Amino acid sequence: GAVVSQHPSWVICKSGTSVKIECRSLDFQATTMFWYRQFPKQSLMLMATSNEGSKATYEQGVEKDKFLINHASLTLSTLTVTSAHPEDSSFYICSAPERKNIQYFGAGTRLSVL
Amino acid sequence: EDKVVQSPLSLVVHEGDTVTLNCSYEVTNFRSLLWYKQEKKAPTFLFMLTSSGIEKKSGRLSSILDKKELFSILNITATQTGDSAVYLCADFGTSYGKLTFGQGTILTVHP
């Protein structure tokens, strides 16, 4: 299957700092990528749709200024958690659909805010 | 708004048992239904189903879709401890690429 790379896999930061997470499609181009958040023992919740060359589309209840998304190229989307607080601690996962419309997921980033 | 419901939410079996996981969906514009397996990290793709009645099979895993009754099942035969994971089904519906996930079924296989 297609490969999606997500980096870093784990990050610990102090409250008030910003953290950037990268998502790359390694062997295909993706005009659209998706960012999810997952709490322990819960399913994936879609946060936003990242669109190459245009603004991201955020799901209801997700703060745009808090979770900045940039889709810089056809293979790279970034999620920046700004002024992180402990309640932002979570598992963040990106995905990208390849040409058969099957979505492939990155390995996820575990964010711990102290 | 699309809705995906999985059952059971958790299941504990012994190696060698056969399990059936259920997924029902309500969508306004159905395109396909996908099954994923999630262990400690991100979900890995298992099956994509678009047509009713056609079984998809991969080793001990198989899945089928019923578009009339709006559900899908995932079967795992001769379970192994390595099958322990969360199994997620998701609807690929109205908006391009957007997946709506069910709650997941936590499968635990004991030796």
PDB file of C-alpha atoms in Angstrom:
ATOM      1  CA  GLY A   1       0.000   0.000   0.000  1.00  0.00           C
ATOM      2  CA  ALA A   2       0.878   3.659  -0.210  1.00  0.00           C
ATOM      3  CA  VAL A   3       3.117   5.210   2.435  1.00  0.00           C
ATOM      4  CA  VAL A   4       2.373   8.220   4.579  1.00  0.00           C
ATOM      5  CA  SER A   5       5.111   9.464   6.871  1.00  0.00           C
ATOM      6  CA  GLN A   6       4.363  11.476   9.998  1.00  0.00           C
ATOM      7  CA  HIS A   7       6.937  13.215  12.145  1.00  0.00           C
ATOM      8  CA  PRO A   8       7.643  13.428  15.018  1.00  0.00           C
ATOM      9  CA  SER A   9       6.196  10.272  16.526  1.00  0.00           C
ATOM     10  CA  TRP A  10       6.321  11.675  20.039  1.00  0.00           C
ATOM     11  CA  VAL A  11       6.816  15.171  21.382  1.00  0.00           C
ATOM     12  CA  ILE A  12       6.846  16.617  24.877  1.00  0.00           C
ATOM     13  CA  CYS A  13       6.590  20.354  25.253  1.00  0.00           C
ATOM     14  CA  LYS A  14       6.008  23.001  27.879  1.00  0.00           C
ATOM     15  CA  SER A  15       2.673  24.731  28.198  1.00  0.00           C
ATOM     16  CA  GLY A  16       2.505  27.823  26.008  1.00  0.00           C
ATOM     17  CA  THR A  17       4.871  26.617  23.317  1.00  0.00           C
ATOM     18  CA  SER A  18       3.951  25.673  19.755  1.00  0.00           C
ATOM     19  CA  VAL A  19       4.478  22.293  18.169  1.00  0.00           C
ATOM     20  CA  LYS A  20       4.621  21.462  14.464  1.00  0.00           C
ATOM     21  CA  ILE A  21       3.702  18.033  13.110  1.00  0.00           C
ATOM     22  CA  GLU A  22       4.532  17.036   9.533  1.00  0.00           C
ATOM     23  CA  CYS A  23       2.669  14.635   7.293  1.00  0.00           C
ATOM     24  CA  ARG A  24       4.174  13.497   3.996  1.00  0.00           C
ATOM     25  CA  SER A  25       2.862  11.240   1.281  1.00  0.00           C
ATOM     26  CA  LEU A  26       5.994   9.429   0.147  1.00  0.00           C
ATOM     27  CA  ASP A  27       4.996   7.678  -3.066  1.00  0.00           C
ATOM     28  CA  PHE A  28       1.944   9.567  -4.270  1.00  0.00           C
ATOM     29  CA  GLN A  29       0.635  13.098  -4.480  1.00  0.00           C
ATOM     30  CA  ALA A  30      -2.225  14.242  -2.296  1.00  0.00           C
ATOM     31  CA  THR A  31      -4.131  17.431  -2.950  1.00  0.00           C
ATOM     32  CA  THR A  32      -6.078  16.703   0.200  1.00  0.00           C
ATOM     33  CA  MET A  33      -4.893  15.375   3.536  1.00  0.00           C
ATOM     34  CA  PHE A  34      -6.772  14.907   6.779  1.00  0.00           C
ATOM     35  CA  TRP A  35      -5.899  15.488  10.405  1.00  0.00           C
ATOM     36  CA  TYR A  36      -7.472  13.446  13.178  1.00  0.00           C
ATOM     37  CA  ARG A  37      -7.284  13.471  16.916  1.00  0.00           C
ATOM     38  CA  GLN A  38      -7.701  10.383  19.038  1.00  0.00           C
ATOM     39  CA  PHE A  39      -8.209  10.195  22.790  1.00  0.00           C
ATOM     40  CA  PRO A  40      -7.421   6.993  24.703  1.00  0.00           C
ATOM     41  CA  LYS A  41      -9.860   4.203  23.957  1.00  0.00           C
ATOM     42  CA  GLN A  42     -11.833   6.382  21.592  1.00  0.00           C
ATOM     43  CA  SER A  43     -12.185   6.454  17.854  1.00  0.00           C
ATOM     44  CA  LEU A  44     -10.618   8.936  15.457  1.00  0.00           C
ATOM     45  CA  MET A  45     -12.184  12.376  15.309  1.00  0.00           C
ATOM     46  CA  LEU A  46     -11.652  14.375  12.164  1.00  0.00           C
ATOM     47  CA  MET A  47     -10.261  17.806  12.976  1.00  0.00           C
ATOM     48  CA  ALA A  48      -9.735  19.326   9.567  1.00  0.00           C
ATOM     49  CA  THR A  49      -9.215  18.782   5.878  1.00  0.00           C
ATOM     50  CA  SER A  50      -5.970  20.154   4.537  1.00  0.00           C
ATOM     51  CA  ASN A  51      -6.207  21.463   0.965  1.00  0.00           C
ATOM     52  CA  GLU A  52      -3.156  22.075  -1.184  1.00  0.00           C
ATOM     53  CA  GLY A  53      -3.081  25.662  -2.346  1.00  0.00           C
ATOM     54  CA  SER A  54      -6.041  26.830  -0.306  1.00  0.00           C
ATOM     55  CA  LYS A  55      -7.295  27.175   3.246  1.00  0.00           C
ATOM     56  CA  ALA A  56      -7.994  24.178   5.391  1.00  0.00           C
ATOM     57  CA  THR A  57     -11.552  23.199   6.198  1.00  0.00           C
ATOM     58  CA  TYR A  58     -12.140  22.744   9.917  1.00  0.00           C
ATOM     59  CA  GLU A  59     -14.738  20.567  11.585  1.00  0.00           C
ATOM     60  CA  GLN A  60     -17.230  22.133  13.920  1.00  0.00           C
ATOM     61  CA  GLY A  61     -15.745  22.909  17.299  1.00  0.00           C
ATOM     62  CA  VAL A  62     -12.116  22.878  16.175  1.00  0.00           C
ATOM     63  CA  GLU A  63     -10.321  26.184  16.758  1.00  0.00           C
ATOM     64  CA  LYS A  64      -8.684  27.412  13.563  1.00  0.00           C
ATOM     65  CA  ASP A  65      -6.274  29.697  15.376  1.00  0.00           C
ATOM     66  CA  LYS A  66      -5.252  26.937  17.726  1.00  0.00           C
ATOM     67  CA  PHE A  67      -4.603  24.271  15.126  1.00  0.00           C
ATOM     68  CA  LEU A  68      -2.907  25.879  12.146  1.00  0.00           C
ATOM     69  CA  ILE A  69      -2.785  23.786   9.009  1.00  0.00           C
ATOM     70  CA  ASN A  70      -0.612  24.434   6.001  1.00  0.00           C
ATOM     71  CA  HIS A  71      -0.574  22.291   2.866  1.00  0.00           C
ATOM     72  CA  ALA A  72       2.662  23.535   1.348  1.00  0.00           C
ATOM     73  CA  SER A  73       2.965  21.062  -1.522  1.00  0.00           C
ATOM     74  CA  LEU A  74       1.302  18.014  -3.038  1.00  0.00           C
ATOM     75  CA  THR A  75       3.178  15.783  -0.623  1.00  0.00           C
ATOM     76  CA  LEU A  76       3.348  17.786   2.603  1.00  0.00           C
ATOM     77  CA  SER A  77       0.835  19.043   5.143  1.00  0.00           C
ATOM     78  CA  THR A  78       1.712  20.450   8.553  1.00  0.00           C
ATOM     79  CA  LEU A  79      -0.334  20.871  11.699  1.00  0.00           C
ATOM     80  CA  THR A  80       0.882  23.410  14.237  1.00  0.00           C
ATOM     81  CA  VAL A  81      -0.596  23.319  17.701  1.00  0.00           C
ATOM     82  CA  THR A  82      -0.141  26.885  18.907  1.00  0.00           C
ATOM     83  CA  SER A  83       0.266  27.863  22.542  1.00  0.00           C
ATOM     84  CA  ALA A  84      -0.221  24.272  23.598  1.00  0.00           C
ATOM     85  CA  HIS A  85      -1.854  23.477  26.916  1.00  0.00           C
ATOM     86  CA  PRO A  86      -2.174  20.176  28.792  1.00  0.00           C
ATOM     87  CA  GLU A  87      -5.679  19.640  27.422  1.00  0.00           C
ATOM     88  CA  ASP A  88      -4.153  19.525  23.923  1.00  0.00           C
ATOM     89  CA  SER A  89      -2.259  16.384  24.885  1.00  0.00           C
ATOM     90  CA  SER A  90      -3.493  13.675  22.567  1.00  0.00           C
ATOM     91  CA  PHE A  91      -2.642  11.385  19.674  1.00  0.00           C
ATOM     92  CA  TYR A  92      -2.723  13.215  16.337  1.00  0.00           C
ATOM     93  CA  ILE A  93      -2.903  11.254  13.089  1.00  0.00           C
ATOM     94  CA  CYS A  94      -2.837  12.380   9.492  1.00  0.00           C
ATOM     95  CA  SER A  95      -4.094  10.554   6.442  1.00  0.00           C
ATOM     96  CA  ALA A  96      -4.029  10.971   2.697  1.00  0.00           C
ATOM     97  CA  PRO A  97      -6.162   9.322   0.031  1.00  0.00           C
ATOM     98  CA  GLU A  98      -4.352   7.835  -2.910  1.00  0.00           C
ATOM     99  CA  ARG A  99      -5.871   7.432  -6.372  1.00  0.00           C
ATOM    100  CA  LYS A 100      -8.094   4.495  -5.435  1.00  0.00           C
ATOM    101  CA  ASN A 101      -9.557   6.668  -2.686  1.00  0.00           C
ATOM    102  CA  ILE A 102      -8.166   4.423   0.005  1.00  0.00           C
ATOM    103  CA  GLN A 103      -6.892   6.541   2.849  1.00  0.00           C
ATOM    104  CA  TYR A 104      -3.510   5.704   4.256  1.00  0.00           C
ATOM    105  CA  PHE A 105      -2.502   6.879   7.678  1.00  0.00           C
ATOM    106  CA  GLY A 106       0.683   8.207   9.145  1.00  0.00           C
ATOM    107  CA  ALA A 107       2.062   6.516  12.248  1.00  0.00           C
ATOM    108  CA  GLY A 108       0.662   9.246  14.477  1.00  0.00           C
ATOM    109  CA  THR A 109       2.175  11.776  16.853  1.00  0.00           C
ATOM    110  CA  ARG A 110       1.747  11.534  20.575  1.00  0.00           C
ATOM    111  CA  LEU A 111       1.766  15.043  22.048  1.00  0.00           C
ATOM    112  CA  SER A 112       2.313  15.518  25.755  1.00  0.00           C
ATOM    113  CA  VAL A 113       2.049  19.077  27.070  1.00  0.00           C
ATOM    114  CA  LEU A 114       3.483  19.622  30.528  1.00  0.00           C
TER     115      LEU A 114
ATOM    116  CA  GLU B   1     -24.498  13.955   9.077  1.00  0.00           C
ATOM    117  CA  ASP B   2     -23.052  10.509   8.410  1.00  0.00           C
ATOM    118  CA  LYS B   3     -23.229   8.018  11.268  1.00  0.00           C
ATOM    119  CA  VAL B   4     -21.316   4.768  11.716  1.00  0.00           C
ATOM    120  CA  VAL B   5     -22.030   2.373  14.579  1.00  0.00           C
ATOM    121  CA  GLN B   6     -19.951  -0.665  15.435  1.00  0.00           C
ATOM    122  CA  SER B   7     -20.762  -3.620  17.639  1.00  0.00           C
ATOM    123  CA  PRO B   8     -19.735  -5.124  19.882  1.00  0.00           C
ATOM    124  CA  LEU B   9     -17.562  -2.441  21.444  1.00  0.00           C
ATOM    125  CA  SER B  10     -15.278  -5.087  22.889  1.00  0.00           C
ATOM    126  CA  LEU B  11     -14.802  -8.791  22.478  1.00  0.00           C
ATOM    127  CA  VAL B  12     -12.604 -11.299  24.276  1.00  0.00           C
ATOM    128  CA  VAL B  13     -11.957 -14.680  22.668  1.00  0.00           C
ATOM    129  CA  HIS B  14      -9.416 -17.499  22.724  1.00  0.00           C
ATOM    130  CA  GLU B  15      -7.043 -18.427  19.976  1.00  0.00           C
ATOM    131  CA  GLY B  16      -8.735 -20.465  17.295  1.00  0.00           C
ATOM    132  CA  ASP B  17     -12.137 -18.875  17.757  1.00  0.00           C
ATOM    133  CA  THR B  18     -13.969 -17.192  14.898  1.00  0.00           C
ATOM    134  CA  VAL B  19     -15.259 -13.656  15.413  1.00  0.00           C
ATOM    135  CA  THR B  20     -17.718 -11.468  13.555  1.00  0.00           C
ATOM    136  CA  LEU B  21     -17.565  -7.702  13.906  1.00  0.00           C
ATOM    137  CA  ASN B  22     -20.492  -5.566  12.858  1.00  0.00           C
ATOM    138  CA  CYS B  23     -20.728  -2.123  11.323  1.00  0.00           C
ATOM    139  CA  SER B  24     -23.921  -0.284  10.440  1.00  0.00           C
ATOM    140  CA  TYR B  25     -24.037   3.063   8.732  1.00  0.00           C
ATOM    141  CA  GLU B  26     -26.361   5.897   7.837  1.00  0.00           C
ATOM    142  CA  VAL B  27     -25.033   8.126   5.089  1.00  0.00           C
ATOM    143  CA  THR B  28     -26.524  10.596   2.703  1.00  0.00           C
ATOM    144  CA  ASN B  29     -24.277   9.775  -0.214  1.00  0.00           C
ATOM    145  CA  PHE B  30     -22.608   6.389   0.168  1.00  0.00           C
ATOM    146  CA  ARG B  31     -19.437   5.732  -1.774  1.00  0.00           C
ATOM    147  CA  SER B  32     -17.639   3.000   0.102  1.00  0.00           C
ATOM    148  CA  LEU B  33     -17.040   1.450   3.485  1.00  0.00           C
ATOM    149  CA  LEU B  34     -13.571   0.757   4.799  1.00  0.00           C
ATOM    150  CA  TRP B  35     -12.204  -1.475   7.520  1.00  0.00           C
ATOM    151  CA  TYR B  36      -8.984  -0.686   9.378  1.00  0.00           C
ATOM    152  CA  LYS B  37      -6.986  -2.433  12.073  1.00  0.00           C
ATOM    153  CA  GLN B  38      -5.369  -0.264  14.714  1.00  0.00           C
ATOM    154  CA  GLU B  39      -2.764  -1.611  17.071  1.00  0.00           C
ATOM    155  CA  LYS B  40      -0.601   0.808  19.002  1.00  0.00           C
ATOM    156  CA  LYS B  41      -0.206   3.391  16.314  1.00  0.00           C
ATOM    157  CA  ALA B  42      -2.106   4.472  13.262  1.00  0.00           C
ATOM    158  CA  PRO B  43      -4.773   2.391  11.498  1.00  0.00           C
ATOM    159  CA  THR B  44      -3.703   0.025   8.766  1.00  0.00           C
ATOM    160  CA  PHE B  45      -5.992  -0.579   5.829  1.00  0.00           C
ATOM    161  CA  LEU B  46      -7.811  -3.920   5.558  1.00  0.00           C
ATOM    162  CA  PHE B  47     -10.669  -3.676   3.070  1.00  0.00           C
ATOM    163  CA  MET B  48     -12.658  -1.256   0.984  1.00  0.00           C
ATOM    164  CA  LEU B  49     -16.187  -2.327   0.048  1.00  0.00           C
ATOM    165  CA  THR B  50     -18.304  -0.639  -2.552  1.00  0.00           C
ATOM    166  CA  SER B  51     -20.627  -3.323  -3.893  1.00  0.00           C
ATOM    167  CA  SER B  52     -23.199  -5.403  -2.061  1.00  0.00           C
ATOM    168  CA  GLY B  53     -22.743  -9.108  -1.696  1.00  0.00           C
ATOM    169  CA  ILE B  54     -19.165  -9.358  -2.911  1.00  0.00           C
ATOM    170  CA  GLU B  55     -16.891 -10.820  -0.277  1.00  0.00           C
ATOM    171  CA  LYS B  56     -13.406  -9.411   0.084  1.00  0.00           C
ATOM    172  CA  LYS B  57     -10.914 -11.849   1.519  1.00  0.00           C
ATOM    173  CA  SER B  58      -7.372 -11.643   2.791  1.00  0.00           C
ATOM    174  CA  GLY B  59      -6.044 -14.706   4.561  1.00  0.00           C
ATOM    175  CA  ARG B  60      -8.147 -15.361   7.621  1.00  0.00           C
ATOM    176  CA  LEU B  61     -10.001 -12.069   7.291  1.00  0.00           C
ATOM    177  CA  SER B  62     -13.022 -11.478   5.123  1.00  0.00           C
ATOM    178  CA  SER B  63     -15.639  -8.790   4.817  1.00  0.00           C
ATOM    179  CA  ILE B  64     -18.907  -8.221   3.045  1.00  0.00           C
ATOM    180  CA  LEU B  65     -21.263  -5.314   2.528  1.00  0.00           C
ATOM    181  CA  ASP B  66     -25.063  -5.195   2.429  1.00  0.00           C
ATOM    182  CA  LYS B  67     -26.106  -1.873   0.901  1.00  0.00           C
ATOM    183  CA  LYS B  68     -29.794  -2.614   1.271  1.00  0.00           C
ATOM    184  CA  GLU B  69     -29.591  -3.178   5.014  1.00  0.00           C
ATOM    185  CA  LEU B  70     -26.743  -0.665   5.422  1.00  0.00           C
ATOM    186  CA  PHE B  71     -24.266  -2.838   7.245  1.00  0.00           C
ATOM    187  CA  SER B  72     -21.003  -4.658   6.860  1.00  0.00           C
ATOM    188  CA  ILE B  73     -19.352  -7.484   8.752  1.00  0.00           C
ATOM    189  CA  LEU B  74     -15.716  -8.360   9.257  1.00  0.00           C
ATOM    190  CA  ASN B  75     -14.977 -12.013   9.939  1.00  0.00           C
ATOM    191  CA  ILE B  76     -11.766 -13.344  11.402  1.00  0.00           C
ATOM    192  CA  THR B  77     -11.370 -17.118  11.460  1.00  0.00           C
ATOM    193  CA  ALA B  78      -8.907 -19.113  13.565  1.00  0.00           C
ATOM    194  CA  THR B  79      -7.981 -16.022  15.572  1.00  0.00           C
ATOM    195  CA  GLN B  80      -4.428 -15.533  16.814  1.00  0.00           C
ATOM    196  CA  THR B  81      -3.056 -13.327  19.585  1.00  0.00           C
ATOM    197  CA  GLY B  82      -1.671 -11.044  16.886  1.00  0.00           C
ATOM    198  CA  ASP B  83      -5.227 -10.233  15.844  1.00  0.00           C
ATOM    199  CA  SER B  84      -5.707  -8.350  19.116  1.00  0.00           C
ATOM    200  CA  ALA B  85      -6.362  -4.760  18.098  1.00  0.00           C
ATOM    201  CA  VAL B  86      -9.046  -2.162  17.620  1.00  0.00           C
ATOM    202  CA  TYR B  87     -10.988  -2.704  14.426  1.00  0.00           C
ATOM    203  CA  LEU B  88     -12.467   0.400  12.894  1.00  0.00           C
ATOM    204  CA  CYS B  89     -14.966   0.744  10.122  1.00  0.00           C
ATOM    205  CA  ALA B  90     -15.427   4.016   8.332  1.00  0.00           C
ATOM    206  CA  ASP B  91     -17.745   5.410   5.747  1.00  0.00           C
ATOM    207  CA  PHE B  92     -16.277   7.272   2.804  1.00  0.00           C
ATOM    208  CA  GLY B  93     -19.220   9.488   2.107  1.00  0.00           C
ATOM    209  CA  THR B  94     -20.315  12.911   1.130  1.00  0.00           C
ATOM    210  CA  SER B  95     -17.152  14.993   1.081  1.00  0.00           C
ATOM    211  CA  TYR B  96     -14.144  13.948  -0.907  1.00  0.00           C
ATOM    212  CA  GLY B  97     -11.870  11.708   1.090  1.00  0.00           C
ATOM    213  CA  LYS B  98     -13.595  12.406   4.384  1.00  0.00           C
ATOM    214  CA  LEU B  99     -13.996   9.348   6.540  1.00  0.00           C
ATOM    215  CA  THR B 100     -16.534   9.004   9.341  1.00  0.00           C
ATOM    216  CA  PHE B 101     -15.374   6.391  11.827  1.00  0.00           C
ATOM    217  CA  GLY B 102     -17.353   4.128  14.078  1.00  0.00           C
ATOM    218  CA  GLN B 103     -16.388   3.780  17.735  1.00  0.00           C
ATOM    219  CA  GLY B 104     -14.272   0.729  17.027  1.00  0.00           C
ATOM    220  CA  THR B 105     -14.362  -2.822  18.363  1.00  0.00           C
ATOM    221  CA  ILE B 106     -11.611  -3.779  20.790  1.00  0.00           C
ATOM    222  CA  LEU B 107     -10.710  -7.396  20.091  1.00  0.00           C
ATOM    223  CA  THR B 108      -8.621  -9.300  22.620  1.00  0.00           C
ATOM    224  CA  VAL B 109      -7.432 -12.784  21.720  1.00  0.00           C
ATOM    225  CA  HIS B 110      -6.068 -14.861  24.598  1.00  0.00           C
ATOM    226  CA  PRO B 111      -3.645 -17.750  24.030  1.00  0.00           C
TER     227      PRO B 111
END
